[in-house]
Amino acid sequence: MSGRAQLMWDEAVTGYDFGPDHPMDPVRLVLTRRLVDAFGLDREVDVVSAKPAGESTLRLVHREDYIEAVKAASADPGAADPAYGLGTADDPAFAGMHEVSALIAGQSVGAAEAVWRGEALHAVNFAGGLHHAMPGGASGFCIYNDASLAIARLLELGAERVAYVDVDVHHGDGVQAAFWEDPRVLTISLHEHPRTLFPQTGWPEETGAEGPAEGSAVNVALPAGTGDAGWLRAFHAVVPELIADFRPQVLVTQHGADTHFEDPLAHLAVSLDAQRAVQVACHDLAHEYADGKWIALGGGGYAVVEVVPRSWTHLVAIAAGRAVEPTAVIPEGWRQEVFARTRQLAPARMTDGRWPVAYADWESGYDPADRLDQAVVAARRAVFPLRGLLA
């Protein structure tokens, strides 16, 4: 097995562009890639461009009629069918949509293949993590569900236990739906409570289909306003114990940066430093329980200058084994490029000034009147007994 990580990248992924007024601005991908280079991380990883996902691969998750609808909208955006979630405010149709969506999916599938076959220990596709796309429809800025496709490819290659951990501010509903009836896949999502945020799913009672898959879906619904200490407390109160019990052969993680306090579309109050801490934790869990096999994806994140590039550069650095210190000064050349492209002032350091981030371990006891602790208790009580664990 190669000890080097792979960074999945093709400049063409920046064509995933819903238009100038849409919050998912592809400049976030460009700036992340340039910041990776600015820190010299491109020399510490193998930069790989995988081929687009073909139709047989897309059909591992998506219905054939939906794929045909995407292709039709891609060829003629004016013909997009809203019945498939296309041509909507969230998912406007654009020329070439099928091709670039398949390319992003292909990067995640390629990452899965490389890690499973031992060509790389870790692989990162920060253009991926499009976790809302459903088998039969687009949703929440997501056309094809690359995370689900990567997992489905792992199963096709022979994996018997794949764990998926999603720390985007939004519920990882599309991945949960894809594997709702499959006990080989454990999906864990930490997200803002569905009462206050799209897609209004991800309640702790959603635990998988009755039968063998019951207990294979885990949802930690966090109260709006949750900050660093609560977010890390919830993660460590739920995720490590489940991963230790499940012992996945591969760990797939989704690192949407929209939990950040500056993100304009959600209501958590997490810092870049806490995001980095969870990235480190996921890396360590992969090594402890999955022989180091780790596929890390991007996701949401709409503070496209201040947050996303720094968060995902930390992710690439951790995967490369060359972690960037939070206090590191950001190279001036990158900051100048940010201003040239966006007319925004770039951050000066790789931290929000909160490192190291402190939190209270769950083992120290919990407060039944605390809303964060109530969310953790609800998730544990819903799932842990189904898996033979103490709630």
PDB file of C-alpha atoms in Angstrom, residues 21-257:
ATOM      1  CA  ASP A  21     -26.340  34.491  -7.710  1.00  0.00           C
ATOM      2  CA  HIS A  22     -26.152  30.953  -6.324  1.00  0.00           C
ATOM      3  CA  PRO A  23     -24.431  30.455  -2.950  1.00  0.00           C
ATOM      4  CA  MET A  24     -22.393  27.464  -4.165  1.00  0.00           C
ATOM      5  CA  ASP A  25     -19.755  29.562  -5.896  1.00  0.00           C
ATOM      6  CA  PRO A  26     -17.102  27.386  -7.579  1.00  0.00           C
ATOM      7  CA  VAL A  27     -14.463  29.934  -6.584  1.00  0.00           C
ATOM      8  CA  ARG A  28     -14.381  28.071  -3.263  1.00  0.00           C
ATOM      9  CA  LEU A  29     -12.873  25.079  -5.086  1.00  0.00           C
ATOM     10  CA  VAL A  30     -10.355  27.184  -7.003  1.00  0.00           C
ATOM     11  CA  LEU A  31      -9.220  29.003  -3.877  1.00  0.00           C
ATOM     12  CA  THR A  32      -8.905  25.769  -1.911  1.00  0.00           C
ATOM     13  CA  ARG A  33      -6.746  24.216  -4.609  1.00  0.00           C
ATOM     14  CA  ARG A  34      -4.551  27.324  -4.746  1.00  0.00           C
ATOM     15  CA  LEU A  35      -4.148  27.388  -0.957  1.00  0.00           C
ATOM     16  CA  VAL A  36      -3.168  23.706  -0.997  1.00  0.00           C
ATOM     17  CA  ASP A  37      -0.470  24.658  -3.491  1.00  0.00           C
ATOM     18  CA  ALA A  38       0.566  27.735  -1.522  1.00  0.00           C
ATOM     19  CA  PHE A  39       1.461  25.515   1.434  1.00  0.00           C
ATOM     20  CA  GLY A  40       3.333  23.082  -0.834  1.00  0.00           C
ATOM     21  CA  LEU A  41       0.900  20.287  -0.079  1.00  0.00           C
ATOM     22  CA  ASP A  42       0.606  19.403  -3.752  1.00  0.00           C
ATOM     23  CA  ARG A  43       4.141  17.990  -3.394  1.00  0.00           C
ATOM     24  CA  GLU A  44       3.098  15.846  -0.425  1.00  0.00           C
ATOM     25  CA  VAL A  45       0.213  14.070  -2.178  1.00  0.00           C
ATOM     26  CA  ASP A  46      -0.370  12.383  -5.505  1.00  0.00           C
ATOM     27  CA  VAL A  47      -2.678  14.704  -7.448  1.00  0.00           C
ATOM     28  CA  VAL A  48      -4.930  12.440  -9.502  1.00  0.00           C
ATOM     29  CA  SER A  49      -7.746  13.083 -11.964  1.00  0.00           C
ATOM     30  CA  ALA A  50     -10.150  10.168 -12.225  1.00  0.00           C
ATOM     31  CA  LYS A  51     -12.443   9.619 -15.171  1.00  0.00           C
ATOM     32  CA  PRO A  52     -16.107  10.692 -14.940  1.00  0.00           C
ATOM     33  CA  ALA A  53     -18.517   8.164 -13.498  1.00  0.00           C
ATOM     34  CA  GLY A  54     -20.110   6.225 -16.338  1.00  0.00           C
ATOM     35  CA  GLU A  55     -23.757   5.337 -16.530  1.00  0.00           C
ATOM     36  CA  SER A  56     -23.294   1.859 -15.066  1.00  0.00           C
ATOM     37  CA  THR A  57     -21.581   3.439 -12.055  1.00  0.00           C
ATOM     38  CA  LEU A  58     -24.218   6.148 -11.675  1.00  0.00           C
ATOM     39  CA  ARG A  59     -26.882   3.444 -11.683  1.00  0.00           C
ATOM     40  CA  LEU A  60     -25.355   1.924  -8.558  1.00  0.00           C
ATOM     41  CA  VAL A  61     -27.286   4.653  -6.733  1.00  0.00           C
ATOM     42  CA  HIS A  62     -29.382   6.663  -9.199  1.00  0.00           C
ATOM     43  CA  ARG A  63     -32.417   5.576 -11.202  1.00  0.00           C
ATOM     44  CA  GLU A  64     -31.994   5.400 -14.955  1.00  0.00           C
ATOM     45  CA  ASP A  65     -34.891   7.786 -15.581  1.00  0.00           C
ATOM     46  CA  TYR A  66     -33.265  10.393 -13.339  1.00  0.00           C
ATOM     47  CA  ILE A  67     -29.913  10.085 -15.116  1.00  0.00           C
ATOM     48  CA  GLU A  68     -31.717  10.585 -18.429  1.00  0.00           C
ATOM     49  CA  ALA A  69     -33.472  13.666 -17.006  1.00  0.00           C
ATOM     50  CA  VAL A  70     -30.114  15.147 -15.935  1.00  0.00           C
ATOM     51  CA  LYS A  71     -28.649  14.480 -19.383  1.00  0.00           C
ATOM     52  CA  ALA A  72     -31.642  16.133 -21.036  1.00  0.00           C
ATOM     53  CA  ALA A  73     -31.375  19.217 -18.798  1.00  0.00           C
ATOM     54  CA  SER A  74     -27.632  19.310 -19.416  1.00  0.00           C
ATOM     55  CA  ALA A  75     -28.179  19.407 -23.158  1.00  0.00           C
ATOM     56  CA  ASP A  76     -31.072  21.898 -22.945  1.00  0.00           C
ATOM     57  CA  PRO A  77     -31.339  23.690 -19.583  1.00  0.00           C
ATOM     58  CA  GLY A  78     -34.688  25.129 -20.603  1.00  0.00           C
ATOM     59  CA  ALA A  79     -36.101  21.608 -20.708  1.00  0.00           C
ATOM     60  CA  ALA A  80     -35.200  20.790 -17.087  1.00  0.00           C
ATOM     61  CA  ASP A  81     -37.921  18.804 -15.329  1.00  0.00           C
ATOM     62  CA  PRO A  82     -38.752  20.131 -11.832  1.00  0.00           C
ATOM     63  CA  ALA A  83     -40.293  16.743 -11.029  1.00  0.00           C
ATOM     64  CA  TYR A  84     -36.679  15.543 -10.743  1.00  0.00           C
ATOM     65  CA  GLY A  85     -35.588  18.570  -8.703  1.00  0.00           C
ATOM     66  CA  LEU A  86     -33.964  20.131 -11.772  1.00  0.00           C
ATOM     67  CA  GLY A  87     -34.411  23.733 -12.890  1.00  0.00           C
ATOM     68  CA  THR A  88     -35.320  24.809  -9.352  1.00  0.00           C
ATOM     69  CA  ALA A  89     -33.920  27.654  -7.253  1.00  0.00           C
ATOM     70  CA  ASP A  90     -31.656  25.228  -5.395  1.00  0.00           C
ATOM     71  CA  ASP A  91     -30.609  23.236  -8.450  1.00  0.00           C
ATOM     72  CA  PRO A  92     -30.803  25.411 -11.572  1.00  0.00           C
ATOM     73  CA  ALA A  93     -30.046  23.579 -14.798  1.00  0.00           C
ATOM     74  CA  PHE A  94     -26.952  24.587 -16.735  1.00  0.00           C
ATOM     75  CA  ALA A  95     -25.262  23.406 -19.897  1.00  0.00           C
ATOM     76  CA  GLY A  96     -22.886  20.518 -19.219  1.00  0.00           C
ATOM     77  CA  MET A  97     -24.446  19.753 -15.841  1.00  0.00           C
ATOM     78  CA  HIS A  98     -24.421  15.981 -16.383  1.00  0.00           C
ATOM     79  CA  GLU A  99     -20.802  15.912 -17.489  1.00  0.00           C
ATOM     80  CA  VAL A 100     -19.371  17.944 -14.611  1.00  0.00           C
ATOM     81  CA  SER A 101     -21.562  16.195 -12.019  1.00  0.00           C
ATOM     82  CA  ALA A 102     -20.380  12.823 -13.343  1.00  0.00           C
ATOM     83  CA  LEU A 103     -16.791  14.115 -13.180  1.00  0.00           C
ATOM     84  CA  ILE A 104     -17.126  15.057  -9.512  1.00  0.00           C
ATOM     85  CA  ALA A 105     -18.721  11.683  -8.818  1.00  0.00           C
ATOM     86  CA  GLY A 106     -15.899  10.001 -10.671  1.00  0.00           C
ATOM     87  CA  GLN A 107     -13.320  11.637  -8.399  1.00  0.00           C
ATOM     88  CA  SER A 108     -15.001  10.154  -5.311  1.00  0.00           C
ATOM     89  CA  VAL A 109     -15.397   6.747  -6.946  1.00  0.00           C
ATOM     90  CA  GLY A 110     -11.754   6.896  -8.008  1.00  0.00           C
ATOM     91  CA  ALA A 111     -10.793   7.754  -4.436  1.00  0.00           C
ATOM     92  CA  ALA A 112     -12.709   4.723  -3.193  1.00  0.00           C
ATOM     93  CA  GLU A 113     -11.029   2.444  -5.717  1.00  0.00           C
ATOM     94  CA  ALA A 114      -7.549   3.735  -4.890  1.00  0.00           C
ATOM     95  CA  VAL A 115      -7.996   3.304  -1.141  1.00  0.00           C
ATOM     96  CA  TRP A 116      -9.640  -0.115  -1.405  1.00  0.00           C
ATOM     97  CA  ARG A 117      -6.946  -1.440  -3.744  1.00  0.00           C
ATOM     98  CA  GLY A 118      -4.117  -0.102  -1.615  1.00  0.00           C
ATOM     99  CA  GLU A 119      -2.906   2.440  -4.146  1.00  0.00           C
ATOM    100  CA  ALA A 120      -3.326   5.156  -1.506  1.00  0.00           C
ATOM    101  CA  LEU A 121      -3.910   5.074   2.216  1.00  0.00           C
ATOM    102  CA  HIS A 122      -6.038   8.220   2.216  1.00  0.00           C
ATOM    103  CA  ALA A 123      -7.818  10.073  -0.585  1.00  0.00           C
ATOM    104  CA  VAL A 124      -9.472  13.504  -0.550  1.00  0.00           C
ATOM    105  CA  ASN A 125     -12.050  14.912  -2.960  1.00  0.00           C
ATOM    106  CA  PHE A 126     -13.045  18.287  -1.569  1.00  0.00           C
ATOM    107  CA  ALA A 127     -15.168  18.965  -4.667  1.00  0.00           C
ATOM    108  CA  GLY A 128     -17.365  16.052  -3.561  1.00  0.00           C
ATOM    109  CA  GLY A 129     -19.589  15.415  -0.579  1.00  0.00           C
ATOM    110  CA  LEU A 130     -22.774  16.226  -2.527  1.00  0.00           C
ATOM    111  CA  HIS A 131     -24.827  14.306  -0.016  1.00  0.00           C
ATOM    112  CA  HIS A 132     -28.400  15.479  -0.709  1.00  0.00           C
ATOM    113  CA  ALA A 133     -28.897  13.982  -4.169  1.00  0.00           C
ATOM    114  CA  MET A 134     -31.455  11.181  -4.052  1.00  0.00           C
ATOM    115  CA  PRO A 135     -31.713   8.054  -6.209  1.00  0.00           C
ATOM    116  CA  GLY A 136     -34.433   9.740  -8.262  1.00  0.00           C
ATOM    117  CA  GLY A 137     -33.856  13.459  -7.887  1.00  0.00           C
ATOM    118  CA  ALA A 138     -31.591  16.439  -7.330  1.00  0.00           C
ATOM    119  CA  SER A 139     -31.751  18.219  -4.000  1.00  0.00           C
ATOM    120  CA  GLY A 140     -29.920  20.874  -2.026  1.00  0.00           C
ATOM    121  CA  PHE A 141     -27.326  21.908  -4.652  1.00  0.00           C
ATOM    122  CA  CYS A 142     -26.533  18.237  -5.361  1.00  0.00           C
ATOM    123  CA  ILE A 143     -27.069  16.484  -8.708  1.00  0.00           C
ATOM    124  CA  TYR A 144     -25.275  13.139  -8.309  1.00  0.00           C
ATOM    125  CA  ASN A 145     -24.508  11.751  -4.868  1.00  0.00           C
ATOM    126  CA  ASP A 146     -20.792  11.096  -5.112  1.00  0.00           C
ATOM    127  CA  ALA A 147     -20.541   9.996  -1.476  1.00  0.00           C
ATOM    128  CA  SER A 148     -23.146   7.278  -2.002  1.00  0.00           C
ATOM    129  CA  LEU A 149     -21.545   6.266  -5.285  1.00  0.00           C
ATOM    130  CA  ALA A 150     -18.136   5.883  -3.620  1.00  0.00           C
ATOM    131  CA  ILE A 151     -19.657   3.686  -0.917  1.00  0.00           C
ATOM    132  CA  ALA A 152     -21.613   1.645  -3.468  1.00  0.00           C
ATOM    133  CA  ARG A 153     -18.391   1.085  -5.418  1.00  0.00           C
ATOM    134  CA  LEU A 154     -16.651  -0.116  -2.253  1.00  0.00           C
ATOM    135  CA  LEU A 155     -19.444  -2.637  -1.706  1.00  0.00           C
ATOM    136  CA  GLU A 156     -19.189  -3.726  -5.328  1.00  0.00           C
ATOM    137  CA  LEU A 157     -15.455  -4.301  -4.832  1.00  0.00           C
ATOM    138  CA  GLY A 158     -16.155  -6.546  -1.848  1.00  0.00           C
ATOM    139  CA  ALA A 159     -16.273  -4.329   1.212  1.00  0.00           C
ATOM    140  CA  GLU A 160     -18.547  -5.756   3.910  1.00  0.00           C
ATOM    141  CA  ARG A 161     -18.462  -2.866   6.405  1.00  0.00           C
ATOM    142  CA  VAL A 162     -18.248   0.800   5.388  1.00  0.00           C
ATOM    143  CA  ALA A 163     -18.777   3.618   7.881  1.00  0.00           C
ATOM    144  CA  TYR A 164     -19.876   7.065   6.711  1.00  0.00           C
ATOM    145  CA  VAL A 165     -19.526  10.051   9.049  1.00  0.00           C
ATOM    146  CA  ASP A 166     -21.086  13.342   7.940  1.00  0.00           C
ATOM    147  CA  VAL A 167     -20.342  16.553   9.861  1.00  0.00           C
ATOM    148  CA  ASP A 168     -21.896  18.996   7.389  1.00  0.00           C
ATOM    149  CA  VAL A 169     -24.382  21.352   9.043  1.00  0.00           C
ATOM    150  CA  HIS A 170     -27.146  19.733   6.967  1.00  0.00           C
ATOM    151  CA  HIS A 171     -28.365  16.164   7.413  1.00  0.00           C
ATOM    152  CA  GLY A 172     -26.712  13.655   5.075  1.00  0.00           C
ATOM    153  CA  ASP A 173     -30.131  12.559   3.872  1.00  0.00           C
ATOM    154  CA  GLY A 174     -29.214  11.246   0.437  1.00  0.00           C
ATOM    155  CA  VAL A 175     -26.546   8.886   1.764  1.00  0.00           C
ATOM    156  CA  GLN A 176     -28.850   7.690   4.529  1.00  0.00           C
ATOM    157  CA  ALA A 177     -31.584   7.033   1.961  1.00  0.00           C
ATOM    158  CA  ALA A 178     -29.260   5.140  -0.366  1.00  0.00           C
ATOM    159  CA  PHE A 179     -28.271   2.652   2.350  1.00  0.00           C
ATOM    160  CA  TRP A 180     -31.385   2.697   4.535  1.00  0.00           C
ATOM    161  CA  GLU A 181     -31.866  -1.054   4.059  1.00  0.00           C
ATOM    162  CA  ASP A 182     -28.200  -2.088   3.946  1.00  0.00           C
ATOM    163  CA  PRO A 183     -26.582  -3.205   7.228  1.00  0.00           C
ATOM    164  CA  ARG A 184     -23.155  -3.179   5.554  1.00  0.00           C
ATOM    165  CA  VAL A 185     -23.157   0.623   5.728  1.00  0.00           C
ATOM    166  CA  LEU A 186     -23.249   2.587   8.974  1.00  0.00           C
ATOM    167  CA  THR A 187     -24.255   6.213   8.360  1.00  0.00           C
ATOM    168  CA  ILE A 188     -23.675   8.775  11.112  1.00  0.00           C
ATOM    169  CA  SER A 189     -24.744  12.386  10.633  1.00  0.00           C
ATOM    170  CA  LEU A 190     -24.208  15.311  13.017  1.00  0.00           C
ATOM    171  CA  HIS A 191     -26.224  18.299  11.849  1.00  0.00           C
ATOM    172  CA  GLU A 192     -28.333  21.245  12.873  1.00  0.00           C
ATOM    173  CA  HIS A 193     -31.738  20.171  14.138  1.00  0.00           C
ATOM    174  CA  PRO A 194     -34.297  19.552  11.362  1.00  0.00           C
ATOM    175  CA  ARG A 195     -36.713  21.956  13.040  1.00  0.00           C
ATOM    176  CA  THR A 196     -34.511  24.859  11.991  1.00  0.00           C
ATOM    177  CA  LEU A 197     -32.709  23.754   8.817  1.00  0.00           C
ATOM    178  CA  PHE A 198     -33.058  22.038   5.450  1.00  0.00           C
ATOM    179  CA  PRO A 199     -33.755  19.221   4.672  1.00  0.00           C
ATOM    180  CA  GLN A 200     -35.941  18.836   7.766  1.00  0.00           C
ATOM    181  CA  THR A 201     -34.798  15.235   8.215  1.00  0.00           C
ATOM    182  CA  GLY A 202     -32.226  13.581  10.429  1.00  0.00           C
ATOM    183  CA  TRP A 203     -34.290  12.998  13.558  1.00  0.00           C
ATOM    184  CA  PRO A 204     -32.732  10.603  16.082  1.00  0.00           C
ATOM    185  CA  GLU A 205     -35.635   8.207  15.504  1.00  0.00           C
ATOM    186  CA  GLU A 206     -34.407   7.618  11.930  1.00  0.00           C
ATOM    187  CA  THR A 207     -32.375   4.478  12.596  1.00  0.00           C
ATOM    188  CA  GLY A 208     -32.582   2.376   9.407  1.00  0.00           C
ATOM    189  CA  ALA A 209     -35.088  -0.027   7.932  1.00  0.00           C
ATOM    190  CA  GLU A 210     -36.674  -2.632  10.202  1.00  0.00           C
ATOM    191  CA  GLY A 211     -34.771  -5.877  10.149  1.00  0.00           C
ATOM    192  CA  PRO A 212     -31.009  -6.351   9.723  1.00  0.00           C
ATOM    193  CA  ALA A 213     -30.408  -2.672   8.897  1.00  0.00           C
ATOM    194  CA  GLU A 214     -32.115  -1.318  12.011  1.00  0.00           C
ATOM    195  CA  GLY A 215     -29.537   0.683  13.938  1.00  0.00           C
ATOM    196  CA  SER A 216     -27.388   1.367  10.872  1.00  0.00           C
ATOM    197  CA  ALA A 217     -28.479   5.023  10.600  1.00  0.00           C
ATOM    198  CA  VAL A 218     -27.473   7.431  13.359  1.00  0.00           C
ATOM    199  CA  ASN A 219     -28.572  11.052  13.648  1.00  0.00           C
ATOM    200  CA  VAL A 220     -27.378  13.643  16.124  1.00  0.00           C
ATOM    201  CA  ALA A 221     -29.658  16.666  15.732  1.00  0.00           C
ATOM    202  CA  LEU A 222     -27.878  19.630  17.317  1.00  0.00           C
ATOM    203  CA  PRO A 223     -29.651  22.740  18.579  1.00  0.00           C
ATOM    204  CA  ALA A 224     -29.129  25.931  16.592  1.00  0.00           C
ATOM    205  CA  GLY A 225     -26.318  27.969  18.108  1.00  0.00           C
ATOM    206  CA  THR A 226     -24.171  24.978  19.059  1.00  0.00           C
ATOM    207  CA  GLY A 227     -20.536  26.069  19.256  1.00  0.00           C
ATOM    208  CA  ASP A 228     -17.159  24.399  19.445  1.00  0.00           C
ATOM    209  CA  ALA A 229     -17.394  22.762  22.861  1.00  0.00           C
ATOM    210  CA  GLY A 230     -20.854  21.328  22.227  1.00  0.00           C
ATOM    211  CA  TRP A 231     -20.071  20.188  18.692  1.00  0.00           C
ATOM    212  CA  LEU A 232     -16.924  18.342  19.735  1.00  0.00           C
ATOM    213  CA  ARG A 233     -18.639  16.936  22.807  1.00  0.00           C
ATOM    214  CA  ALA A 234     -21.444  15.512  20.646  1.00  0.00           C
ATOM    215  CA  PHE A 235     -19.021  14.070  18.087  1.00  0.00           C
ATOM    216  CA  HIS A 236     -16.915  12.307  20.704  1.00  0.00           C
ATOM    217  CA  ALA A 237     -19.970  11.140  22.675  1.00  0.00           C
ATOM    218  CA  VAL A 238     -21.350   9.239  19.688  1.00  0.00           C
ATOM    219  CA  VAL A 239     -18.943   8.598  16.821  1.00  0.00           C
ATOM    220  CA  PRO A 240     -15.893   6.823  18.308  1.00  0.00           C
ATOM    221  CA  GLU A 241     -17.926   4.248  20.237  1.00  0.00           C
ATOM    222  CA  LEU A 242     -19.991   3.353  17.181  1.00  0.00           C
ATOM    223  CA  ILE A 243     -16.932   3.119  14.943  1.00  0.00           C
ATOM    224  CA  ALA A 244     -15.158   0.943  17.508  1.00  0.00           C
ATOM    225  CA  ASP A 245     -18.154  -1.406  17.595  1.00  0.00           C
ATOM    226  CA  PHE A 246     -18.709  -1.509  13.809  1.00  0.00           C
ATOM    227  CA  ARG A 247     -15.013  -1.829  12.877  1.00  0.00           C
ATOM    228  CA  PRO A 248     -15.343  -0.631   9.296  1.00  0.00           C
ATOM    229  CA  GLN A 249     -12.988  -1.750   6.594  1.00  0.00           C
ATOM    230  CA  VAL A 250     -13.094   1.775   5.164  1.00  0.00           C
ATOM    231  CA  LEU A 251     -14.076   5.112   6.697  1.00  0.00           C
ATOM    232  CA  VAL A 252     -15.753   7.675   4.434  1.00  0.00           C
ATOM    233  CA  THR A 253     -16.201  11.150   5.905  1.00  0.00           C
ATOM    234  CA  GLN A 254     -17.941  14.298   4.682  1.00  0.00           C
ATOM    235  CA  HIS A 255     -16.558  17.636   5.884  1.00  0.00           C
ATOM    236  CA  GLY A 256     -19.002  20.341   4.896  1.00  0.00           C
ATOM    237  CA  ALA A 257     -17.588  23.625   6.210  1.00  0.00           C
TER     238      ALA A 257
END
